[in-house]
Coordinates of C-alpha atoms in Angstrom, one line a residue:
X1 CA 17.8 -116.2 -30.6
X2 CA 19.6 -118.8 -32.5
X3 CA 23.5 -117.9 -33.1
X4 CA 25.4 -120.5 -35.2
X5 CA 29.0 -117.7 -35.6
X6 CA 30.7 -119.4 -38.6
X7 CA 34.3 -117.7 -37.5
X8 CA 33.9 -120.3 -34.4
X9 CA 31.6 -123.1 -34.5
X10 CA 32.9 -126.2 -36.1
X11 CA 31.6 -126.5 -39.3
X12 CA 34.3 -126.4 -42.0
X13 CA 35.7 -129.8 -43.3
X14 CA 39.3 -130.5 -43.2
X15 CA 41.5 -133.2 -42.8
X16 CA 44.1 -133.4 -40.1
X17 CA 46.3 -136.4 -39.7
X18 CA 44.4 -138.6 -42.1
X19 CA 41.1 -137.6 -39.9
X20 CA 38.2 -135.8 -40.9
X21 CA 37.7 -132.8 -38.5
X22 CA 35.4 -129.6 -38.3
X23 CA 36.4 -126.4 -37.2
X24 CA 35.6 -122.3 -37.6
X25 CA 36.5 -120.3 -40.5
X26 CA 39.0 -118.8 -37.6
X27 CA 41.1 -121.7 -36.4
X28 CA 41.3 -123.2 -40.3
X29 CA 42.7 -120.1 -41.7
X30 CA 44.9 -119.1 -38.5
X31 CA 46.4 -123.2 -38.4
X32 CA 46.0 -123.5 -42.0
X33 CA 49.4 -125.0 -42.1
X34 CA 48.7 -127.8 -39.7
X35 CA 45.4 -128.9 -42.2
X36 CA 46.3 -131.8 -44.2
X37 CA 43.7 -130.2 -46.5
X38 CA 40.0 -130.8 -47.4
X39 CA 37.8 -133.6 -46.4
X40 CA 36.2 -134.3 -50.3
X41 CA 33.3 -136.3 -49.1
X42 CA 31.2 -134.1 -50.7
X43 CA 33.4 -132.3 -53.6
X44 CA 31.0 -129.8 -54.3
X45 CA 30.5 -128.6 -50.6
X46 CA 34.5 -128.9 -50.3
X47 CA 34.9 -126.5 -53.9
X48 CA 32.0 -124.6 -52.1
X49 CA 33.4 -123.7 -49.2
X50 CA 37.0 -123.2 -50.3
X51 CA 35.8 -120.6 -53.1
X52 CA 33.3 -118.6 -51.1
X53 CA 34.8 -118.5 -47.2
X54 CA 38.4 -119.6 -47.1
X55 CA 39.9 -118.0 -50.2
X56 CA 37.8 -114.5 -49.6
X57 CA 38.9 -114.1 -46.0
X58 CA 42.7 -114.6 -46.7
X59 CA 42.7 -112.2 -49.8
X60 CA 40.2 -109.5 -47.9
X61 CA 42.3 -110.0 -44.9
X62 CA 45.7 -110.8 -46.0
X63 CA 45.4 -108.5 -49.4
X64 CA 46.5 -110.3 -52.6
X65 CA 50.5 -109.9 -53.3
X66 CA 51.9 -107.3 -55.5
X67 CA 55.0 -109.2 -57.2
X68 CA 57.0 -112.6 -56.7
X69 CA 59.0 -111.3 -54.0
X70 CA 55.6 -111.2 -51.5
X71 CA 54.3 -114.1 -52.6
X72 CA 57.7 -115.8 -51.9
X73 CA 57.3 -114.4 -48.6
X74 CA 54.2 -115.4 -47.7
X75 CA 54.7 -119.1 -48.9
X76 CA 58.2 -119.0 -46.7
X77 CA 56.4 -118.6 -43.8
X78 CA 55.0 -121.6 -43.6
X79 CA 51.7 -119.9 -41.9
X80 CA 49.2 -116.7 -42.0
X81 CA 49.9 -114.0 -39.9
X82 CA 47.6 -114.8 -36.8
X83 CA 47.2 -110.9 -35.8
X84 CA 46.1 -110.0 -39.2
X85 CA 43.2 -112.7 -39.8
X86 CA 42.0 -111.8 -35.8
X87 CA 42.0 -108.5 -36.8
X88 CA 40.1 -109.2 -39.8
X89 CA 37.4 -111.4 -38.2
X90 CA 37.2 -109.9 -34.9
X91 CA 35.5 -106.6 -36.8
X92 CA 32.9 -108.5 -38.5
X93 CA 30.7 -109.4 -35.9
X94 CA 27.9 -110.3 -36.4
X95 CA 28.3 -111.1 -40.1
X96 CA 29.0 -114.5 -40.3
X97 CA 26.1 -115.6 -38.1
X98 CA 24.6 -118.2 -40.3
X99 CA 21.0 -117.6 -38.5
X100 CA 21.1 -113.7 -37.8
X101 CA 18.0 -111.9 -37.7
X102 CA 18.9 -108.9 -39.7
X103 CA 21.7 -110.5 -41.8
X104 CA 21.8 -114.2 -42.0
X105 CA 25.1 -115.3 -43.9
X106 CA 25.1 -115.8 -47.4
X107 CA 21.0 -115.4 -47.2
X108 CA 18.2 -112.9 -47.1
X109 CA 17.0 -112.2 -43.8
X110 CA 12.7 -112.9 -43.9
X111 CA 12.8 -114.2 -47.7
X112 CA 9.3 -115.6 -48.2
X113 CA 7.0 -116.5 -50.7
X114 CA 3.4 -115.1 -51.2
X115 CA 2.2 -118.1 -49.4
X116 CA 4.8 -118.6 -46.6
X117 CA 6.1 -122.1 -48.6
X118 CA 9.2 -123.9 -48.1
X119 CA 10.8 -126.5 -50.0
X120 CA 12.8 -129.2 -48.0
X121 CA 16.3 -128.5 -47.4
X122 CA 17.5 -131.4 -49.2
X123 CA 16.5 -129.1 -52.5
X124 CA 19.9 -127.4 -51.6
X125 CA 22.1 -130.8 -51.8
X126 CA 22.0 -132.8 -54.9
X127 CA 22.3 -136.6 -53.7
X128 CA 19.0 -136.2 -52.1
X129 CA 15.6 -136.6 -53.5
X130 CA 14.3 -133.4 -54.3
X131 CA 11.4 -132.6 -56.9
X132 CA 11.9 -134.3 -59.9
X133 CA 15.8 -134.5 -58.9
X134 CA 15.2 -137.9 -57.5
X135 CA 18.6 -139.3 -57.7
X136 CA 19.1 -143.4 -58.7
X137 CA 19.3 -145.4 -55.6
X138 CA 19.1 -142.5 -52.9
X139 CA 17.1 -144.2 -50.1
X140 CA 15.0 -140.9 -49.4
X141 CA 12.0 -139.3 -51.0
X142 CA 11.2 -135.6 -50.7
X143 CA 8.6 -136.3 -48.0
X144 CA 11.3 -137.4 -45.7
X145 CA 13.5 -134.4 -45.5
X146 CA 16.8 -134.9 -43.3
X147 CA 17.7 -132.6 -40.7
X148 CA 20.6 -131.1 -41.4
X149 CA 22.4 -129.9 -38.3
X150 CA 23.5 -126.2 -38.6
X151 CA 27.3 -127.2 -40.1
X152 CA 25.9 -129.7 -42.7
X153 CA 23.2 -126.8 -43.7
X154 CA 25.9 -124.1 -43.9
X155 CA 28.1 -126.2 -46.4
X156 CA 24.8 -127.1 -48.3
X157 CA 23.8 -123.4 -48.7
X158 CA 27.5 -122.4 -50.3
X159 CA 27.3 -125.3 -52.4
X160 CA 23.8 -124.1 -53.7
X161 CA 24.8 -120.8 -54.6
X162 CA 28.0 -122.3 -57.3
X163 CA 26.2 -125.4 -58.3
X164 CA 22.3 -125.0 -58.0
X165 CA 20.2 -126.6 -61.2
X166 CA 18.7 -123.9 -63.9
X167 CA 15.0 -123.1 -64.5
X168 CA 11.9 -122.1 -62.8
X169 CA 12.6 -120.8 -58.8
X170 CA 10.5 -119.9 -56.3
X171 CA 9.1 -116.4 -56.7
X172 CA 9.6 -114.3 -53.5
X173 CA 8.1 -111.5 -52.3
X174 CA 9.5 -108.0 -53.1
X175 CA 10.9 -109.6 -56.8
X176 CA 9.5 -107.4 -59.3
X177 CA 10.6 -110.0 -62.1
X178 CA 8.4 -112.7 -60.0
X179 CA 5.5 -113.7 -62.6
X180 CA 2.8 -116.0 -61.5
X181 CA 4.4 -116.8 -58.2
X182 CA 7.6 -118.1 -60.3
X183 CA 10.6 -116.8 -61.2
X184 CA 11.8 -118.1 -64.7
X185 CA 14.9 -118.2 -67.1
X186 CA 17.5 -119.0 -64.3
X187 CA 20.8 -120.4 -65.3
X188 CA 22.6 -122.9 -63.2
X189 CA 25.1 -121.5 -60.4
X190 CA 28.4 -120.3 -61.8
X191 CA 30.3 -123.4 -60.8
X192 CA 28.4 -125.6 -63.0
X193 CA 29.0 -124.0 -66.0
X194 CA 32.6 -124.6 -65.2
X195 CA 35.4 -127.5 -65.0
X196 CA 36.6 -126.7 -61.7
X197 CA 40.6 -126.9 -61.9
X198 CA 42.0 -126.2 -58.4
X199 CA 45.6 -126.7 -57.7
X200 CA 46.3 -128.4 -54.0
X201 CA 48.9 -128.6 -52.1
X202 CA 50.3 -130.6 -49.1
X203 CA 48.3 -128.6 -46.7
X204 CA 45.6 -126.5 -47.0
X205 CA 47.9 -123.1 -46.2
X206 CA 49.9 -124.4 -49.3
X207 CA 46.5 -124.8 -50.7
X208 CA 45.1 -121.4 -50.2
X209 CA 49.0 -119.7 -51.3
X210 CA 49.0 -122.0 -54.1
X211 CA 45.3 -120.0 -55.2
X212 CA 46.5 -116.4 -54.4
X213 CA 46.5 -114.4 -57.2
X214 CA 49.6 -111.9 -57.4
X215 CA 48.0 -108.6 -58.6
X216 CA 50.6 -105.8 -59.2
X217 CA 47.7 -103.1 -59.5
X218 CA 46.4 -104.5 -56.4
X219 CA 41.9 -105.2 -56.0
X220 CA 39.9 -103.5 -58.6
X221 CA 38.2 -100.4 -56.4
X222 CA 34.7 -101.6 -55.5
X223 CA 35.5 -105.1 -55.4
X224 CA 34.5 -107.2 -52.2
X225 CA 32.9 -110.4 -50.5
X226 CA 29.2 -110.4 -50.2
X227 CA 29.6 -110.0 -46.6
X228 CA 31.4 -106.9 -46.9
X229 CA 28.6 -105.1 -49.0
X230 CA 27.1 -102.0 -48.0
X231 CA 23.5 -103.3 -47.4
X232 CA 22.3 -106.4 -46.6
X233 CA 20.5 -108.7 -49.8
X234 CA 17.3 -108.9 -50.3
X235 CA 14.5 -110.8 -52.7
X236 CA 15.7 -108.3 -55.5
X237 CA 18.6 -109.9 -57.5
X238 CA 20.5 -108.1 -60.5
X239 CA 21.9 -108.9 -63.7
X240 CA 25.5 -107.7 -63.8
X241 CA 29.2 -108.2 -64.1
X242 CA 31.2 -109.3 -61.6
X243 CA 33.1 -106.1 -59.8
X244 CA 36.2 -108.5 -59.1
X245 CA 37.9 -111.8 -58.2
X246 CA 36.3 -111.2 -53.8
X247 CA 33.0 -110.7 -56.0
X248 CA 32.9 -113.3 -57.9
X249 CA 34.2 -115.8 -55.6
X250 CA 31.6 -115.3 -53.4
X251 CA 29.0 -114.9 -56.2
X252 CA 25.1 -114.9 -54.7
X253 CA 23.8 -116.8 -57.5
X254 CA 20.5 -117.5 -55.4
X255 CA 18.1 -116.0 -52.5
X256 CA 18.3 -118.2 -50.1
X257 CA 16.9 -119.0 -46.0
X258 CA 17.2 -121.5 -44.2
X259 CA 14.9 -122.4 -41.7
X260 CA 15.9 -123.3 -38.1
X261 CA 13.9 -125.1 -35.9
X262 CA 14.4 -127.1 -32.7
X263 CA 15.8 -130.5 -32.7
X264 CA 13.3 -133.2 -31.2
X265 CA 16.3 -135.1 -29.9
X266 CA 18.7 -132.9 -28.3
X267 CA 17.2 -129.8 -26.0
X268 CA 18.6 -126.4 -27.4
X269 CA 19.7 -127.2 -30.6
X270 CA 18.5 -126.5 -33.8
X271 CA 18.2 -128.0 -36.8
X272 CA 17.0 -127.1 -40.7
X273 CA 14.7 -128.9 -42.2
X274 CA 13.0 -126.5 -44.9
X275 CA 14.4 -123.7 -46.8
X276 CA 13.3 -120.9 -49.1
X277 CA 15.4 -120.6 -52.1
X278 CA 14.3 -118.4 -54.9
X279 CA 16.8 -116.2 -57.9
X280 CA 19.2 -114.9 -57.3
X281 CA 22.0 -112.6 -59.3
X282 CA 23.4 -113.3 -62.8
X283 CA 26.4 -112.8 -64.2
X284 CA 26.8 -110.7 -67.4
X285 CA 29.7 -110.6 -69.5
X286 CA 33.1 -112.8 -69.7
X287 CA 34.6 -113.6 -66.6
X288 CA 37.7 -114.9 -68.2
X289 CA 39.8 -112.5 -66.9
X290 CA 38.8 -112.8 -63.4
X291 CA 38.2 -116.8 -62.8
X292 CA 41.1 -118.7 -62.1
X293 CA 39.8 -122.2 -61.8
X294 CA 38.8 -123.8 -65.1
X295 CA 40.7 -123.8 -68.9
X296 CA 39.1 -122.2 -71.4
X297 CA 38.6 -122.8 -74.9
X298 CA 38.5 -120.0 -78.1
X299 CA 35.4 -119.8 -79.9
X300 CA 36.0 -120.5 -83.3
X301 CA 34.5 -118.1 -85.7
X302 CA 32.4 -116.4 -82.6
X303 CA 29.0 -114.2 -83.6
X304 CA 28.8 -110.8 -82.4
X305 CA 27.0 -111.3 -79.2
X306 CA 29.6 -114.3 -78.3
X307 CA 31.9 -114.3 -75.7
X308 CA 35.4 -115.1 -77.5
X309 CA 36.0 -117.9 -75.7
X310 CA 34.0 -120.4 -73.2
X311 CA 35.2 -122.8 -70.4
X312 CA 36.1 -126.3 -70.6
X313 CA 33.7 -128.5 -68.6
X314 CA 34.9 -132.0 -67.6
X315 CA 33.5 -135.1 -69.4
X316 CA 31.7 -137.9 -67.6
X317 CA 34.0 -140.7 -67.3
X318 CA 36.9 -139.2 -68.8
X319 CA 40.0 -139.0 -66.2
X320 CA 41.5 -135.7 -65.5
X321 CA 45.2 -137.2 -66.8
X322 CA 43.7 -137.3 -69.8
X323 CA 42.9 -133.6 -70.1
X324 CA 47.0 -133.1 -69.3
X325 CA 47.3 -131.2 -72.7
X326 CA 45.2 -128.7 -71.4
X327 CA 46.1 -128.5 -68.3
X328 CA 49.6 -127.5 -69.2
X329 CA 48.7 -125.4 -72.1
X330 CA 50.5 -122.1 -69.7
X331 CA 52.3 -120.7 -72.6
X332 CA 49.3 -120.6 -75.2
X333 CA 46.3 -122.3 -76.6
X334 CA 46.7 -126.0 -77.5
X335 CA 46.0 -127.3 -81.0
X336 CA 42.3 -127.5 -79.9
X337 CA 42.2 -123.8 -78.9
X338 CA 42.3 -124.1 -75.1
X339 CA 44.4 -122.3 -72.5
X340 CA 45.1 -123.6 -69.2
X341 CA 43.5 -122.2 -65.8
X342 CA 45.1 -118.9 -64.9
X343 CA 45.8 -120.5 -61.3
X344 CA 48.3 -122.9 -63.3
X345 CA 49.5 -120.4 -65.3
X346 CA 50.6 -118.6 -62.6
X347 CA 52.4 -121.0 -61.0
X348 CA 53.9 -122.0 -64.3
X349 CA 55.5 -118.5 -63.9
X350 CA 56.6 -119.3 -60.6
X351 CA 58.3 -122.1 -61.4
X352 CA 60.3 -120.5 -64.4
X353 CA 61.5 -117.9 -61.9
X354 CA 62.1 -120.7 -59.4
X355 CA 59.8 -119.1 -56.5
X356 CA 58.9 -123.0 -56.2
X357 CA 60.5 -126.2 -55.7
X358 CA 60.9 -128.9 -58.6
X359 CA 59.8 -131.3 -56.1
X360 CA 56.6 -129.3 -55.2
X361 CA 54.1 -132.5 -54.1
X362 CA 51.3 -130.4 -56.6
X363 CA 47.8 -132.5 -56.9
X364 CA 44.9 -131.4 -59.2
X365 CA 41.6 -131.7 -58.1
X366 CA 39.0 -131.5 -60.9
X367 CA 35.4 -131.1 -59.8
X368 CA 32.3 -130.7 -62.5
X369 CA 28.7 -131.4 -62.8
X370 CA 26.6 -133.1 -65.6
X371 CA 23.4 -131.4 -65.7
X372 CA 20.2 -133.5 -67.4
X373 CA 16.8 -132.1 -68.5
X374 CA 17.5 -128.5 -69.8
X375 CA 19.8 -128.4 -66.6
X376 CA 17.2 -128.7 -64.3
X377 CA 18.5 -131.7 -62.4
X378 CA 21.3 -133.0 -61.8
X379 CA 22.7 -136.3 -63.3
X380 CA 26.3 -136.8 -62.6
X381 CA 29.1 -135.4 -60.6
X382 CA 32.7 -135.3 -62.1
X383 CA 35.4 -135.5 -59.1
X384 CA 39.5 -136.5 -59.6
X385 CA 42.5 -135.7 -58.3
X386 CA 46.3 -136.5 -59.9
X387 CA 49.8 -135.7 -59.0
X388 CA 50.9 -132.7 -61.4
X389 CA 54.8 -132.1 -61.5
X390 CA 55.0 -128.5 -61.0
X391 CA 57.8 -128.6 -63.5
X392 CA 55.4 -130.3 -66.1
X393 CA 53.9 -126.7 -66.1
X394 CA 56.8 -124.8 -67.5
X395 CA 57.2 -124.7 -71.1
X396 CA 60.3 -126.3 -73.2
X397 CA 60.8 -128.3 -70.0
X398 CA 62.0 -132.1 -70.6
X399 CA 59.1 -133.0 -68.0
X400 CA 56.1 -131.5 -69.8
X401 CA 57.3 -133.2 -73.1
X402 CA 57.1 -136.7 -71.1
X403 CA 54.5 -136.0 -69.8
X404 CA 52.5 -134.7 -72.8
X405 CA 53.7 -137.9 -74.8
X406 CA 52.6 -140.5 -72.2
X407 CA 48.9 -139.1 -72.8
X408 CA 49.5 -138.8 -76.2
X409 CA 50.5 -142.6 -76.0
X410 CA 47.5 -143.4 -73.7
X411 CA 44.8 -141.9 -76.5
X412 CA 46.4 -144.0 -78.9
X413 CA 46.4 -147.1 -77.4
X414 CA 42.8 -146.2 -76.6
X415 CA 42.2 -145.9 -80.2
X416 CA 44.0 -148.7 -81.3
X417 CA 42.2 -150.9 -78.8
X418 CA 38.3 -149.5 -79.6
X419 CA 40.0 -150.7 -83.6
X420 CA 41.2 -154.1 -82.7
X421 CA 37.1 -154.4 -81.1
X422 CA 36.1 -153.4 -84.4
X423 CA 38.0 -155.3 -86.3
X424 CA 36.9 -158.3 -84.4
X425 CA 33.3 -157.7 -84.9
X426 CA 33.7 -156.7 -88.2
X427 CA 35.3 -160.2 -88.7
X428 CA 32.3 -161.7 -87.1
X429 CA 30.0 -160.0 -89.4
X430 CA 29.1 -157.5 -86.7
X431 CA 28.7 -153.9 -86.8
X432 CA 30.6 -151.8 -85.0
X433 CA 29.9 -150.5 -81.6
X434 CA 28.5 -147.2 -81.2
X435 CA 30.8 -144.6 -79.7
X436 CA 28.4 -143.7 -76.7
X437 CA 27.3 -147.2 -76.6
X438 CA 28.1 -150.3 -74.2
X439 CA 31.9 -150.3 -73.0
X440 CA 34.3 -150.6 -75.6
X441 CA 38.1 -151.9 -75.5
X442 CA 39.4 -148.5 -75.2
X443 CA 37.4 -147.9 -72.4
X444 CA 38.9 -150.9 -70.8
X445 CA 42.6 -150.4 -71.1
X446 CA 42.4 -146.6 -70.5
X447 CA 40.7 -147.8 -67.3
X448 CA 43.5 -150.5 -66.9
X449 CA 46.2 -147.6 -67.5
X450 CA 45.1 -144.9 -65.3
X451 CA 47.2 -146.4 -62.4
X452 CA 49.7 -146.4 -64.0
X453 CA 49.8 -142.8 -65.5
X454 CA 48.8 -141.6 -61.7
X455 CA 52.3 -143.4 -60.5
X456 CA 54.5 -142.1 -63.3
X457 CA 53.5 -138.5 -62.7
X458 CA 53.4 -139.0 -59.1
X459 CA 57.3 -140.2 -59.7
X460 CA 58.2 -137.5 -62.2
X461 CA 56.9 -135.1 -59.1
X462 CA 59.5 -136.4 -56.6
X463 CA 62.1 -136.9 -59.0
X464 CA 61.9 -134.6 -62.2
X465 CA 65.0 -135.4 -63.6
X466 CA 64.0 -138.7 -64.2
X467 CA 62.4 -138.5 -67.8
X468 CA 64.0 -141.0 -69.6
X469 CA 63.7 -143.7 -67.0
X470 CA 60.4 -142.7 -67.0
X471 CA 59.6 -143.2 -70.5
X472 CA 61.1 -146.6 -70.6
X473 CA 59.4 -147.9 -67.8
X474 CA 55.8 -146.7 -69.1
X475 CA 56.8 -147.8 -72.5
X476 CA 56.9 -151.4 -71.3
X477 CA 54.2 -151.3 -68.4
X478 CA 51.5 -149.6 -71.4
X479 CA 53.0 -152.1 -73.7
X480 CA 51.9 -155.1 -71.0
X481 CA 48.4 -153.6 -70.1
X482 CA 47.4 -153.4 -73.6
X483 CA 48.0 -157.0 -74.2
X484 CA 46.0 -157.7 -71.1
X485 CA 43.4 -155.9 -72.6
X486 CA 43.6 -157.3 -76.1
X487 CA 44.3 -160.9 -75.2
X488 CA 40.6 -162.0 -74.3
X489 CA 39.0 -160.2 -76.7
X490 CA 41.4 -162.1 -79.1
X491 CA 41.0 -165.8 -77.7
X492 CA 37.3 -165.3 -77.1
X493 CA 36.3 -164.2 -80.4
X494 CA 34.0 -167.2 -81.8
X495 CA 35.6 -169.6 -84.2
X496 CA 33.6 -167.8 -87.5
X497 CA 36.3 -165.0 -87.4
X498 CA 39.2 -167.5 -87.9
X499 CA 38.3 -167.0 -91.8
X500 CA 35.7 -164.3 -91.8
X501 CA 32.3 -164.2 -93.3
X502 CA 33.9 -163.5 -96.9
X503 CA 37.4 -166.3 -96.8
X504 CA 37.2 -165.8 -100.5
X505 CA 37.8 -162.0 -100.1
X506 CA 41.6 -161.9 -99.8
X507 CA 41.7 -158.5 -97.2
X508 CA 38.1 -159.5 -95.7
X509 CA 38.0 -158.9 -92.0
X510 CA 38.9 -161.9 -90.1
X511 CA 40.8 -162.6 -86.4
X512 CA 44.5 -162.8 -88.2
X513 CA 44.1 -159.5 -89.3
X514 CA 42.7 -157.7 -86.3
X515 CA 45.7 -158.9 -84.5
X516 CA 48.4 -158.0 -86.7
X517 CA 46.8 -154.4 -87.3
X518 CA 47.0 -154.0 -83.2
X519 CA 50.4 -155.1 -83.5
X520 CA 51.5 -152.5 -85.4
X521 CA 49.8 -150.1 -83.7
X522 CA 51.5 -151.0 -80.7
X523 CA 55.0 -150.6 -82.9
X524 CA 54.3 -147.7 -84.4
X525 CA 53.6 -146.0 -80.8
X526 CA 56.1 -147.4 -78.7
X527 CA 58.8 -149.0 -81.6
X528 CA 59.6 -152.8 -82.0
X529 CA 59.7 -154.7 -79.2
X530 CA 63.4 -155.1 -78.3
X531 CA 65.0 -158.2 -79.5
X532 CA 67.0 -159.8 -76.7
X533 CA 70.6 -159.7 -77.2
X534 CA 71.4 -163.6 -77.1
X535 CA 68.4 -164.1 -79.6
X536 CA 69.9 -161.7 -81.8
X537 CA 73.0 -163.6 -81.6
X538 CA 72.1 -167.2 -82.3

């Protein structure tokens, strides 16, 4: 029989020293603090595992704190208790055996189709070829499965249940909903309706503290991990609300089996190369009040049958700096409606009560997923990470309103520059360029700034009392970048835009005017440039 016990065998991806390692669910919970953190060379599997294994076991085994005072405990000292998460994991034997017979992890023990089919296992990981999810330059088809060794396949199965493409699934035996040998209507995993916001810290105990949520009422009574449920899953799925944060977290959004079978290389190992994956359970309801890890935004004027309000997903190409407003919208919906993530809420509230350091070395990682073709493939994957002063998070505080302007600058100069392209265009006797067409200026010097913006808050971080400095300094760096931007596209425009196509027309587009409009828009967001003090003089 093949055992592959998730508590021990390496499988889990971490980073230690500035290596990649893998180890059990056991030794990265119990030296949590000597983790520099995840390994993200696969964000989704890292969000993945993170949500569903390492979270649930420290708030099943630890229980979540009542108030600040044992929260402050736990995060001074520096580690988990070791007894406690032994204790925890020594009495479930048994059920994190990734190929048990009777209870396979995460899976349905025997799951089959009426005609015994598989699928390969790369349906489970969305960089491979797989069906008509044929990614753009992946150099494998779907008739060249890989063979995922049993730690790659474990991370591939979490990831499937929170990010797994929508529509038709395999039908499995024992699903009454099956029709036709197919199961239809099913939405995409939970994550991928999301913007994942997860707050990290500088190692993955601070991490997992950082994403405890204090609950002064303590669990909701019949919540749990899927591990923990009375019987063990099977082809029947359900339509139903979440019974709690441990439920949702490790949310079963598919059926799922992997298939061992013995590698050709190396005697007594196993590998998977096919798996059976078919629907799984869907979530009913709002689940604002339980998920922690994305913003949220109010429905307007919402119908009836609406949820009031629906979670921000990230935008392709878009940086997560320049989502800042929402980030640190703790104390109340922004001027676009949306709320931060309750995890930053929370420790926005830490902050105020100073449970936390102003120096806390906070990052951000935002993870996301662009879904194509009525979300039945997947097209791109959103991944970021940026320094976040933990003071940036408290409201009225002089570091949130520096950091708030700086992106507020940023989306201006981003306008201004996608203005000075028209302009120039215009004064060619172009039209302008459309807004999801081609790169335009803005694109450019947001591109150009991001460096920049990542330093600054990375500064304000280790030294929050520095605002003003602050400022100044990105008042003149922005200032400089936007010139480097603007520059060429003003000494390359052709010699036609000098006058214009209409020189009789006295405000007619032309190059003069382009360039004096940027100006200003570069005075009116940062002032006049500063006239030296001898000039001035003379």
């Amino acid at each position: 029989m093949t055992v592959f016990d998730l508590r021990v065998a390496p499988w889990v991806a971490l980073v230690r020293e500035g290596r990649r390692v893998e180890v059990g669910v056991r030794e990265a919970v119990v030296d949590a603090h000597t983790f520099d953190g995840l390994a993200l060379d696969d964000p989704l599997e890292a969000v993945a595992v993170f949500r569903q294994v390492l979270l649930p076991v420290v708030l099943d085994a630890l229980g979540a704190p009542r108030g600040l005072d044992e929260w402050s405990a736990l995060w001074n000292a520096g580690r988990f208790n070791e007894n406690q998460i032994n204790e925890y994991l020594d009495s479930r034997e048994g059920l994190f055996d990734l190929f048990d017979a009777e209870r396979p992890f995460a899976q349905v023990a025997g799951l089959r189709t009426a005609k015994d089919e598989t699928k390969p296992v790369s349906l489970l990981i969305p960089r491979l070829a797989s069906g008509n999810n044929v990614p753009l330059f992946s150099a494998r088809t779907e008739d060249a499965p890989p063979a995922l060794a049993p730690a790659a396949a474990a991370r591939a199965l979490l990831a499937a249940h929170c990010w797994d493409t929508a529509a038709i699934k395999s039908g499995a035996v024992g699903d009454p909903r099956m029709s036709a040998g197919k199961t239809t209507g099913n939405p995409t995993g939970p994550l991928g309706q999301l913007g994942v916001v997860l707050p990290v810290g500088a190692s993955l105990f601070h991490t997992l503290v950082l994403n405890l949520p204090i609950m002064p009422l303590g669990p909701r009574p019949r919540d749990r991990p899927q591990w923990r449920t009375a019987d063990p899953a099977s082809s029947r799925w359900s339509e139903r609300e979440a019974l709690g944060l441990l439920d949702l977290l490790t949310w079963q959004s598919r059926r799922i089996r992997l298939v061992p079978e013995p590698d050709s290389t190396t005697v007594g190992r196993v590998v998977v190369r096919q798996v059976v994956l078919s629907a799984g359970d869907r979530l009913t309801g709002s689940v604002q009040d339980l998920e922690r890890h994305t913003a949220w935004r109010q429905t307007e004027k919402p119908r009836a049958d609406e949820p009031p309000s629906r979670p921000v997903r990230h935008q392709p190409g878009r940086a997560a700096w320049r989502g800042l407003e929402a980030l640190l919208a703790t104390a109340g919906p922004t001027s676009a409606r949306v709320t931060a993530p309750m995890a930053l809420t929370q420790l926005a509230g830490l902050q105020a009560r100073g449970r936390l350091p102003e120096d806390l070395p906070l990052r951000v990682l935002t993870v996301g997923v662009r879904y194509g073709n009525q979300s039945a493939v997947i097209e791109d994957v959103m991944v970021d990470e940026i320094p976040l002063p933990v003071v940036a998070l408290v409201a009225d505080s002089a570091v949130r309103e520096t950091v708030l302007t700086v992106a507020e600058q940023a989306e201006r100069l981003r306008v201004a520059a996608n203005r000075l392209g028209d302009d120039l265009r215009a004064a060619g006797g172009g039209d302008k360029v459309p807004w999801d067409k081609s790169q335009r200026l803005g694109d450019v010097l947001v591109y150009a700034l991001t460096p920049a913006v990542r330093r600054l808050l990375a500064g304000l971080a280790r030294h929050p009392e520095d605002t003003e400095r602050a400022e100044d300094a990105w008042a003149v760096v922005a200032r400089r970048l936007a010139w480097e931007v603007a520059e060429p596209a003003l000494s390359g425009a052709g010699p036609g835009t000098f006058l214009g196509r209409h020189p009789e027309q006295r405000f007619a587009p032309r190059l003069a005017g382009a360039e004096a409009s940027f100006r200003r828009a570069l005075n009116d967001i940062f002032g006049p440039v500063p006239v030296p003090a001898a000039t001035a003089a003379s």
